[in-house]
PDB file of C-alpha atoms and ligand atoms in Angstrom:
ATOM      1  CA  UNK A 562      56.593  80.634 159.968  1.00  0.00           C
ATOM      2  CA  UNK A 563      55.533  80.197 156.362  1.00  0.00           C
ATOM      3  CA  UNK A 564      53.785  77.010 155.327  1.00  0.00           C
ATOM      4  CA  UNK A 565      56.150  76.035 152.503  1.00  0.00           C
ATOM      5  CA  UNK A 566      54.188  72.850 151.744  1.00  0.00           C
ATOM      6  CA  UNK A 567      51.004  74.857 151.167  1.00  0.00           C
ATOM      7  CA  UNK A 568      52.878  77.471 149.104  1.00  0.00           C
ATOM      8  CA  UNK A 569      54.380  74.684 146.975  1.00  0.00           C
ATOM      9  CA  UNK A 570      50.958  73.091 146.407  1.00  0.00           C
ATOM     10  CA  UNK A 571      49.422  76.461 145.423  1.00  0.00           C
ATOM     11  CA  UNK A 572      52.371  77.242 143.131  1.00  0.00           C
ATOM     12  CA  UNK A 573      52.063  73.865 141.462  1.00  0.00           C
ATOM     13  CA  UNK A 574      48.315  74.398 140.906  1.00  0.00           C
ATOM     14  CA  UNK A 575      48.250  78.050 139.776  1.00  0.00           C
ATOM     15  CA  UNK A 576      51.799  78.763 138.591  1.00  0.00           C
ATOM     16  CA  UNK A 577      52.034  81.702 140.978  1.00  0.00           C
ATOM     17  CA  UNK A 578      51.611  82.510 144.673  1.00  0.00           C
ATOM     18  CA  UNK A 579      51.346  85.734 146.670  1.00  0.00           C
ATOM     19  CA  UNK A 580      53.283  86.512 149.861  1.00  0.00           C
ATOM     20  CA  UNK A 581      51.890  89.788 151.189  1.00  0.00           C
ATOM     21  CA  UNK A 582      54.463  90.228 153.958  1.00  0.00           C
ATOM     22  CA  UNK A 583      57.741  89.245 152.288  1.00  0.00           C
ATOM     23  CA  UNK A 584      59.314  92.559 153.328  1.00  0.00           C
ATOM     24  CA  UNK A 585      57.834  94.531 156.208  1.00  0.00           C
ATOM     25  CA  UNK A 586      58.924  97.475 158.362  1.00  0.00           C
ATOM     26  CA  UNK A 587      62.608  98.346 157.995  1.00  0.00           C
ATOM     27  CA  UNK A 588      63.207  95.686 155.343  1.00  0.00           C
ATOM     28  CA  UNK A 589      60.599  97.301 153.077  1.00  0.00           C
ATOM     29  CA  UNK A 590      61.980 100.826 153.671  1.00  0.00           C
ATOM     30  CA  UNK A 591      65.532  99.598 153.064  1.00  0.00           C
ATOM     31  CA  UNK A 592      64.560  98.279 149.619  1.00  0.00           C
ATOM     32  CA  UNK A 593      62.843 101.568 148.745  1.00  0.00           C
ATOM     33  CA  UNK A 594      65.940 103.583 149.786  1.00  0.00           C
ATOM     34  CA  UNK A 595      68.357 101.251 147.966  1.00  0.00           C
ATOM     35  CA  UNK A 596      66.304 101.541 144.787  1.00  0.00           C
ATOM     36  CA  UNK A 597      66.078 105.348 145.032  1.00  0.00           C
ATOM     37  CA  UNK A 598      69.848 105.542 145.503  1.00  0.00           C
ATOM     38  CA  UNK A 599      70.460 103.136 142.623  1.00  0.00           C
ATOM     39  CA  UNK A 600      68.224 105.071 140.215  1.00  0.00           C
ATOM     40  CA  UNK A 601      69.906 108.357 141.063  1.00  0.00           C
ATOM     41  CA  UNK A 602      73.566 107.362 141.163  1.00  0.00           C
ATOM     42  CA  UNK A 603      74.073 104.038 139.397  1.00  0.00           C
ATOM     43  CA  UNK A 604      71.453 103.666 136.663  1.00  0.00           C
ATOM     44  CA  UNK A 605      72.916 106.502 134.529  1.00  0.00           C
ATOM     45  CA  UNK A 606      76.283 104.673 134.485  1.00  0.00           C
ATOM     46  CA  UNK A 607      74.879 101.303 133.344  1.00  0.00           C
ATOM     47  CA  UNK A 608      75.501  99.816 129.917  1.00  0.00           C
ATOM     48  CA  UNK A 609      72.759 100.711 127.450  1.00  0.00           C
ATOM     49  CA  UNK A 610      71.987  97.007 127.037  1.00  0.00           C
ATOM     50  CA  UNK A 611      70.970  96.916 130.705  1.00  0.00           C
ATOM     51  CA  UNK A 612      68.695  99.961 130.942  1.00  0.00           C
ATOM     52  CA  UNK A 613      65.568 101.198 129.228  1.00  0.00           C
ATOM     53  CA  UNK A 614      64.232 104.751 129.538  1.00  0.00           C
ATOM     54  CA  UNK A 615      60.759 105.934 128.626  1.00  0.00           C
ATOM     55  CA  UNK A 616      62.395 107.918 125.868  1.00  0.00           C
ATOM     56  CA  UNK A 617      65.960 108.334 124.703  1.00  0.00           C
ATOM     57  CA  UNK A 618      68.851 107.435 126.995  1.00  0.00           C
ATOM     58  CA  UNK A 619      68.260 109.653 130.001  1.00  0.00           C
ATOM     59  CA  UNK A 620      65.343 110.824 132.101  1.00  0.00           C
ATOM     60  CA  UNK A 621      62.979 108.449 133.873  1.00  0.00           C
ATOM     61  CA  UNK A 622      63.971 104.783 133.780  1.00  0.00           C
ATOM     62  CA  UNK A 623      61.432 102.240 132.498  1.00  0.00           C
ATOM     63  CA  UNK A 624      63.353  99.070 133.379  1.00  0.00           C
ATOM     64  CA  UNK A 625      66.774  97.779 134.388  1.00  0.00           C
ATOM     65  CA  UNK A 626      68.554  94.419 134.274  1.00  0.00           C
ATOM     66  CA  UNK A 627      71.707  92.980 135.887  1.00  0.00           C
ATOM     67  CA  UNK A 628      71.409  95.284 138.929  1.00  0.00           C
ATOM     68  CA  UNK A 629      73.316  92.678 140.940  1.00  0.00           C
ATOM     69  CA  UNK A 630      76.466  93.516 138.960  1.00  0.00           C
ATOM     70  CA  UNK A 631      76.434  97.153 140.083  1.00  0.00           C
ATOM     71  CA  UNK A 632      75.459  97.304 143.747  1.00  0.00           C
ATOM     72  CA  UNK A 633      76.197  94.979 146.711  1.00  0.00           C
ATOM     73  CA  UNK A 634      72.706  95.534 148.129  1.00  0.00           C
ATOM     74  CA  UNK A 635      71.137  94.072 144.987  1.00  0.00           C
ATOM     75  CA  UNK A 636      73.802  91.348 144.749  1.00  0.00           C
ATOM     76  CA  UNK A 637      72.915  90.173 148.274  1.00  0.00           C
ATOM     77  CA  UNK A 638      69.122  90.624 148.126  1.00  0.00           C
ATOM     78  CA  UNK A 639      68.330  87.374 146.218  1.00  0.00           C
ATOM     79  CA  UNK A 640      70.739  85.426 148.465  1.00  0.00           C
ATOM     80  CA  UNK A 641      68.725  86.029 151.652  1.00  0.00           C
ATOM     81  CA  UNK A 642      68.220  82.681 153.390  1.00  0.00           C
ATOM     82  CA  UNK A 643      64.433  83.055 153.515  1.00  0.00           C
ATOM     83  CA  UNK A 644      64.195  83.838 149.786  1.00  0.00           C
ATOM     84  CA  UNK A 645      66.428  80.895 148.847  1.00  0.00           C
ATOM     85  CA  UNK A 646      64.403  78.576 151.066  1.00  0.00           C
ATOM     86  CA  UNK A 647      61.116  79.610 149.449  1.00  0.00           C
ATOM     87  CA  UNK A 648      62.511  79.516 145.886  1.00  0.00           C
ATOM     88  CA  UNK A 649      64.087  76.086 146.444  1.00  0.00           C
ATOM     89  CA  UNK A 650      60.847  74.671 147.845  1.00  0.00           C
ATOM     90  CA  UNK A 651      58.829  75.936 144.872  1.00  0.00           C
ATOM     91  CA  UNK A 652      61.396  74.781 142.302  1.00  0.00           C
ATOM     92  CA  UNK A 653      61.821  71.426 144.078  1.00  0.00           C
ATOM     93  CA  UNK A 654      65.578  71.792 143.774  1.00  0.00           C
ATOM     94  CA  UNK A 655      68.279  74.162 144.943  1.00  0.00           C
ATOM     95  CA  UNK A 656      67.496  77.682 143.695  1.00  0.00           C
ATOM     96  CA  UNK A 657      70.301  79.648 142.033  1.00  0.00           C
ATOM     97  CA  UNK A 658      69.786  83.424 141.712  1.00  0.00           C
ATOM     98  CA  UNK A 659      70.534  84.703 138.212  1.00  0.00           C
ATOM     99  CA  UNK A 660      69.152  88.200 137.805  1.00  0.00           C
ATOM    100  CA  UNK A 661      67.853  91.308 139.544  1.00  0.00           C
ATOM    101  CA  UNK A 662      65.579  93.604 137.523  1.00  0.00           C
ATOM    102  CA  UNK A 663      63.514  96.767 137.980  1.00  0.00           C
ATOM    103  CA  UNK A 664      60.208  97.633 136.321  1.00  0.00           C
ATOM    104  CA  UNK A 665      58.716 101.128 136.633  1.00  0.00           C
ATOM    105  CA  UNK A 666      55.179 102.273 135.959  1.00  0.00           C
ATOM    106  CA  UNK A 667      55.063 105.930 137.070  1.00  0.00           C
ATOM    107  CA  UNK A 668      51.824 107.872 137.599  1.00  0.00           C
ATOM    108  CA  UNK A 669      49.800 108.588 134.426  1.00  0.00           C
ATOM    109  CA  UNK A 670      51.955 106.321 132.291  1.00  0.00           C
ATOM    110  CA  UNK A 671      50.588 104.255 129.424  1.00  0.00           C
ATOM    111  CA  UNK A 672      53.404 101.661 129.164  1.00  0.00           C
ATOM    112  CA  UNK A 673      52.322  98.009 129.305  1.00  0.00           C
ATOM    113  CA  UNK A 674      53.977  94.597 129.389  1.00  0.00           C
ATOM    114  CA  UNK A 675      52.520  92.335 126.678  1.00  0.00           C
ATOM    115  CA  UNK A 676      51.367  88.865 127.652  1.00  0.00           C
ATOM    116  CA  UNK A 677      54.401  86.569 127.922  1.00  0.00           C
ATOM    117  CA  UNK A 678      56.055  83.714 129.762  1.00  0.00           C
ATOM    118  CA  UNK A 679      59.413  84.649 131.306  1.00  0.00           C
ATOM    119  CA  UNK A 680      60.927  81.632 129.592  1.00  0.00           C
ATOM    120  CA  UNK A 681      60.198  83.449 126.317  1.00  0.00           C
ATOM    121  CA  UNK A 682      63.170  85.598 127.448  1.00  0.00           C
ATOM    122  CA  UNK A 683      65.229  83.138 129.509  1.00  0.00           C
ATOM    123  CA  UNK A 684      65.119  80.216 127.050  1.00  0.00           C
ATOM    124  CA  UNK A 685      65.857  77.584 129.717  1.00  0.00           C
ATOM    125  CA  UNK A 686      65.536  73.870 129.053  1.00  0.00           C
ATOM    126  CA  UNK A 687      64.051  72.424 131.188  1.00  0.00           C
ATOM    127  CA  UNK A 688      62.196  75.647 132.098  1.00  0.00           C
ATOM    128  CA  UNK A 689      62.854  75.298 135.823  1.00  0.00           C
ATOM    129  CA  UNK A 690      62.881  78.916 136.906  1.00  0.00           C
ATOM    130  CA  UNK A 691      60.748  81.429 138.730  1.00  0.00           C
ATOM    131  CA  UNK A 692      60.648  85.112 139.627  1.00  0.00           C
ATOM    132  CA  UNK A 693      59.929  87.036 142.828  1.00  0.00           C
ATOM    133  CA  UNK A 694      58.031  90.160 141.698  1.00  0.00           C
ATOM    134  CA  UNK A 695      58.364  92.465 144.717  1.00  0.00           C
ATOM    135  CA  UNK A 696      56.052  95.475 144.962  1.00  0.00           C
ATOM    136  CA  UNK A 697      58.008  98.519 146.149  1.00  0.00           C
ATOM    137  CA  UNK A 698      54.725 100.496 146.166  1.00  0.00           C
ATOM    138  CA  UNK A 699      51.207  99.252 146.804  1.00  0.00           C
ATOM    139  CA  UNK A 700      49.928  97.666 143.598  1.00  0.00           C
ATOM    140  CA  UNK A 701      46.363  97.146 142.412  1.00  0.00           C
ATOM    141  CA  UNK A 702      44.668  96.360 139.127  1.00  0.00           C
ATOM    142  CA  UNK A 703      44.323 100.112 138.524  1.00  0.00           C
ATOM    143  CA  UNK A 704      47.978 101.197 138.796  1.00  0.00           C
ATOM    144  CA  UNK A 705      49.680  98.707 136.510  1.00  0.00           C
ATOM    145  CA  UNK A 706      49.317  95.475 138.459  1.00  0.00           C
ATOM    146  CA  UNK A 707      50.223  92.092 137.013  1.00  0.00           C
ATOM    147  CA  UNK A 708      47.560  89.755 135.630  1.00  0.00           C
ATOM    148  CA  UNK A 709      48.421  86.040 135.709  1.00  0.00           C
ATOM    149  CA  UNK A 710      46.799  83.413 133.475  1.00  0.00           C
ATOM    150  CA  UNK A 711      46.245  81.009 136.353  1.00  0.00           C
ATOM    151  CA  UNK A 712      47.426  77.473 135.572  1.00  0.00           C
ATOM    152  CA  UNK A 713      49.040  78.455 132.252  1.00  0.00           C
ATOM    153  CA  UNK A 714      52.425  77.056 133.378  1.00  0.00           C
ATOM    154  CA  UNK A 715      50.911  73.685 132.497  1.00  0.00           C
ATOM    155  CA  UNK A 716      50.463  74.771 128.845  1.00  0.00           C
ATOM    156  CA  UNK A 717      54.220  74.272 128.282  1.00  0.00           C
ATOM    157  CA  UNK A 718      56.639  76.562 126.454  1.00  0.00           C
ATOM    158  CA  UNK A 719      54.371  78.705 124.232  1.00  0.00           C
ATOM    159  CA  UNK A 720      55.457  80.402 121.024  1.00  0.00           C
ATOM    160  CA  UNK A 721      56.626  84.024 121.334  1.00  0.00           C
ATOM    161  CA  UNK A 722      57.351  86.671 118.745  1.00  0.00           C
ATOM    162  CA  UNK A 723      59.309  89.915 118.748  1.00  0.00           C
ATOM    163  CA  UNK A 724      57.030  92.676 120.100  1.00  0.00           C
ATOM    164  CA  UNK A 725      59.157  95.658 119.027  1.00  0.00           C
ATOM    165  CA  UNK A 726      58.733  97.145 122.540  1.00  0.00           C
ATOM    166  CA  UNK A 727      62.097  98.154 123.996  1.00  0.00           C
ATOM    167  CA  UNK A 728      62.361  96.420 127.387  1.00  0.00           C
ATOM    168  CA  UNK A 729      59.531  93.957 126.684  1.00  0.00           C
ATOM    169  CA  UNK A 730      60.711  92.490 123.413  1.00  0.00           C
ATOM    170  CA  UNK A 731      58.885  89.134 123.624  1.00  0.00           C
ATOM    171  CA  UNK A 732      55.132  88.576 123.513  1.00  0.00           C
ATOM    172  CA  UNK A 733      52.921  85.541 122.976  1.00  0.00           C
ATOM    173  CA  UNK A 734      52.012  85.167 119.283  1.00  0.00           C
ATOM    174  CA  UNK A 735      48.251  84.916 119.945  1.00  0.00           C
ATOM    175  CA  UNK A 736      47.557  85.342 123.678  1.00  0.00           C
ATOM    176  CA  UNK A 737      43.783  85.029 123.385  1.00  0.00           C
ATOM    177  CA  UNK A 738      44.016  81.630 121.695  1.00  0.00           C
ATOM    178  CA  UNK A 739      47.123  80.429 123.558  1.00  0.00           C
ATOM    179  CA  UNK A 740      45.616  81.266 126.965  1.00  0.00           C
ATOM    180  CA  UNK A 741      42.000  80.286 126.252  1.00  0.00           C
ATOM    181  CA  UNK A 742      40.610  78.474 129.281  1.00  0.00           C
ATOM    182  CA  UNK A 743      43.055  79.995 131.793  1.00  0.00           C
ATOM    183  CA  UNK A 744      41.380  82.528 134.055  1.00  0.00           C
ATOM    184  CA  UNK A 745      43.249  85.811 134.490  1.00  0.00           C
ATOM    185  CA  UNK A 746      43.871  86.791 138.118  1.00  0.00           C
ATOM    186  CA  UNK A 747      44.853  90.399 138.784  1.00  0.00           C
ATOM    187  CA  UNK A 748      47.352  90.871 141.601  1.00  0.00           C
ATOM    188  CA  UNK A 749      46.869  93.249 144.503  1.00  0.00           C
ATOM    189  CA  UNK A 750      49.760  93.629 146.943  1.00  0.00           C
ATOM    190  CA  UNK A 751      50.875  96.035 149.666  1.00  0.00           C
ATOM    191  CA  UNK A 752      54.318  97.621 149.393  1.00  0.00           C
ATOM    192  CA  UNK A 753      56.816  94.903 150.350  1.00  0.00           C
ATOM    193  CA  UNK A 754      54.480  92.146 149.159  1.00  0.00           C
ATOM    194  CA  UNK A 755      55.578  89.664 146.532  1.00  0.00           C
ATOM    195  CA  UNK A 756      54.093  87.601 143.716  1.00  0.00           C
ATOM    196  CA  UNK A 757      56.175  84.564 142.777  1.00  0.00           C
ATOM    197  CA  UNK A 758      55.568  83.168 139.299  1.00  0.00           C
ATOM    198  CA  UNK A 759      56.804  80.142 137.398  1.00  0.00           C
ATOM    199  CA  UNK A 760      58.649  81.071 134.201  1.00  0.00           C
ATOM    200  CA  UNK A 761      55.904  79.340 132.178  1.00  0.00           C
ATOM    201  CA  UNK A 762      53.021  81.133 133.916  1.00  0.00           C
ATOM    202  CA  UNK A 763      51.871  83.718 131.358  1.00  0.00           C
ATOM    203  CA  UNK A 764      51.327  87.251 132.625  1.00  0.00           C
ATOM    204  CA  UNK A 765      51.017  90.844 131.520  1.00  0.00           C
ATOM    205  CA  UNK A 766      50.703  94.270 133.121  1.00  0.00           C
ATOM    206  CA  UNK A 767      48.571  97.251 132.206  1.00  0.00           C
ATOM    207  CA  UNK A 768      49.077 101.030 132.149  1.00  0.00           C
ATOM    208  CA  UNK A 769      49.003 103.267 135.224  1.00  0.00           C
ATOM    209  CA  UNK A 770      46.432 106.059 134.782  1.00  0.00           C
ATOM    210  CA  UNK A 771      46.465 106.807 138.551  1.00  0.00           C
ATOM    211  CA  UNK A 772      48.445 109.394 140.551  1.00  0.00           C
ATOM    212  CA  UNK A 773      50.245 106.577 142.415  1.00  0.00           C
ATOM    213  CA  UNK A 774      53.678 105.268 141.582  1.00  0.00           C
ATOM    214  CA  UNK A 775      54.151 101.526 140.836  1.00  0.00           C
ATOM    215  CA  UNK A 776      57.715 100.256 141.135  1.00  0.00           C
ATOM    216  CA  UNK A 777      58.737  96.594 141.238  1.00  0.00           C
ATOM    217  CA  UNK A 778      61.983  94.714 141.827  1.00  0.00           C
ATOM    218  CA  UNK A 779      62.237  91.250 140.290  1.00  0.00           C
ATOM    219  CA  UNK A 780      64.555  88.468 141.490  1.00  0.00           C
ATOM    220  CA  UNK A 781      65.081  85.544 139.109  1.00  0.00           C
ATOM    221  CA  UNK A 782      66.002  81.998 140.205  1.00  0.00           C
ATOM    222  CA  UNK A 783      66.620  78.736 138.364  1.00  0.00           C
ATOM    223  CA  UNK A 784      67.736  75.212 139.194  1.00  0.00           C
ATOM    224  CA  UNK A 785      71.112  73.789 138.117  1.00  0.00           C
ATOM    225  CA  UNK A 786      69.211  71.559 135.677  1.00  0.00           C
ATOM    226  CA  UNK A 787      67.921  74.579 133.712  1.00  0.00           C
ATOM    227  CA  UNK A 788      70.348  75.226 130.853  1.00  0.00           C
ATOM    228  CA  UNK A 789      70.120  77.798 128.063  1.00  0.00           C
ATOM    229  CA  UNK A 790      68.670  76.701 124.734  1.00  0.00           C
ATOM    230  CA  UNK A 791      71.410  78.664 122.988  1.00  0.00           C
ATOM    231  CA  UNK A 792      70.042  78.679 119.400  1.00  0.00           C
ATOM    232  CA  UNK A 793      66.703  80.018 120.714  1.00  0.00           C
ATOM    233  CA  UNK A 794      68.482  82.651 122.828  1.00  0.00           C
ATOM    234  CA  UNK A 795      70.718  83.662 119.903  1.00  0.00           C
ATOM    235  CA  UNK A 796      67.671  84.272 117.653  1.00  0.00           C
ATOM    236  CA  UNK A 797      66.153  86.489 120.332  1.00  0.00           C
ATOM    237  CA  UNK A 798      69.406  88.362 121.005  1.00  0.00           C
ATOM    238  CA  UNK A 799      69.781  89.114 117.288  1.00  0.00           C
ATOM    239  CA  UNK A 800      66.345  90.813 117.201  1.00  0.00           C
ATOM    240  CA  UNK A 801      67.124  92.808 120.370  1.00  0.00           C
ATOM    241  CA  UNK A 802      70.517  93.856 118.965  1.00  0.00           C
ATOM    242  CA  UNK A 803      68.807  95.199 115.841  1.00  0.00           C
ATOM    243  CA  UNK A 804      66.339  97.206 117.965  1.00  0.00           C
ATOM    244  CA  UNK A 805      69.156  98.631 120.111  1.00  0.00           C
ATOM    245  CA  UNK A 806      71.086  99.623 117.012  1.00  0.00           C
ATOM    246  CA  UNK A 807      68.041 101.510 115.726  1.00  0.00           C
ATOM    247  CA  UNK A 808      67.873 103.258 119.108  1.00  0.00           C
ATOM    248  CA  UNK A 809      71.499 104.330 118.943  1.00  0.00           C
ATOM    249  CA  UNK A 810      72.965 101.766 121.327  1.00  0.00           C
ATOM    250  CA  UNK A 811      74.522  99.367 118.833  1.00  0.00           C
ATOM    251  CA  UNK A 812      78.154  99.162 117.911  1.00  0.00           C
TER     252      UNK A 812
HETATM  253  O1  AKG B 304      56.434  94.870 136.198  1.00  0.00           O
HETATM  254  C1  AKG B 304      55.856  94.739 135.118  1.00  0.00           C
HETATM  255  O2  AKG B 304      55.051  95.555 134.699  1.00  0.00           O
HETATM  256  C2  AKG B 304      56.094  93.540 134.274  1.00  0.00           C
HETATM  257  C3  AKG B 304      57.083  92.606 134.873  1.00  0.00           C
HETATM  258  C4  AKG B 304      57.151  91.321 134.135  1.00  0.00           C
HETATM  259  O3  AKG B 304      56.485  91.097 133.167  1.00  0.00           O
HETATM  260  C5  AKG B 304      58.035  90.286 134.633  1.00  0.00           C
HETATM  261  O4  AKG B 304      58.604  90.413 135.707  1.00  0.00           O
HETATM  262  O5  AKG B 304      58.178  89.278 133.905  1.00  0.00           O
END
């Protein structure tokens, strides 16, 4: 049994919590197999707005969005009773799943995720949302692990700017100044472990110079109170549309 009260207190204090045994045994292997199958058979058929490759429009995938629209396994994954119970406790309100994503960091890969709050992408008001970042492979500081600015969810909605990085288009305008005073905690998790972060808890991830793969599946949840700030989202979408057009995916 998980101590949801303790998890909720830790989440409220730090803006993130770790659950090392979210998926174990068969459940962990099942996720690995479903992802492998998805990458091979489904990812190449996805809309270009929902997939990012390390270069061009085929070859290794860097990230994916909207996986729930393409595969029943990924549609059902965020609806598991245990996940909904944890997400609802941490959000202090009924959790509604709204996205399933994939982030790859293959061996000897120098991609990074710039420091950001997820709400820099989601644009929810109030920003009542969180993400389950599930490690499909063991993750450490050395193979592209996430670093959280502990407590930064209390800093409020920070200003973001367009990063120009396809797949990670939003970054904090001045992370050093914006996150001054918040200690960075680097995440270490076994395969099947999970970091859950508030959408205002700033985080980043580094490159993977190791020989080990680092794949992650992300499940996004919000409350019914969280509504899109549409003008903010429209400004962001316009910048992304321009980038996609430059990359040959615009209309
Ligand atoms: O997996 C990564 O490297 C970054 C993921 C991330 O930034 C996120 O889930 O918001």
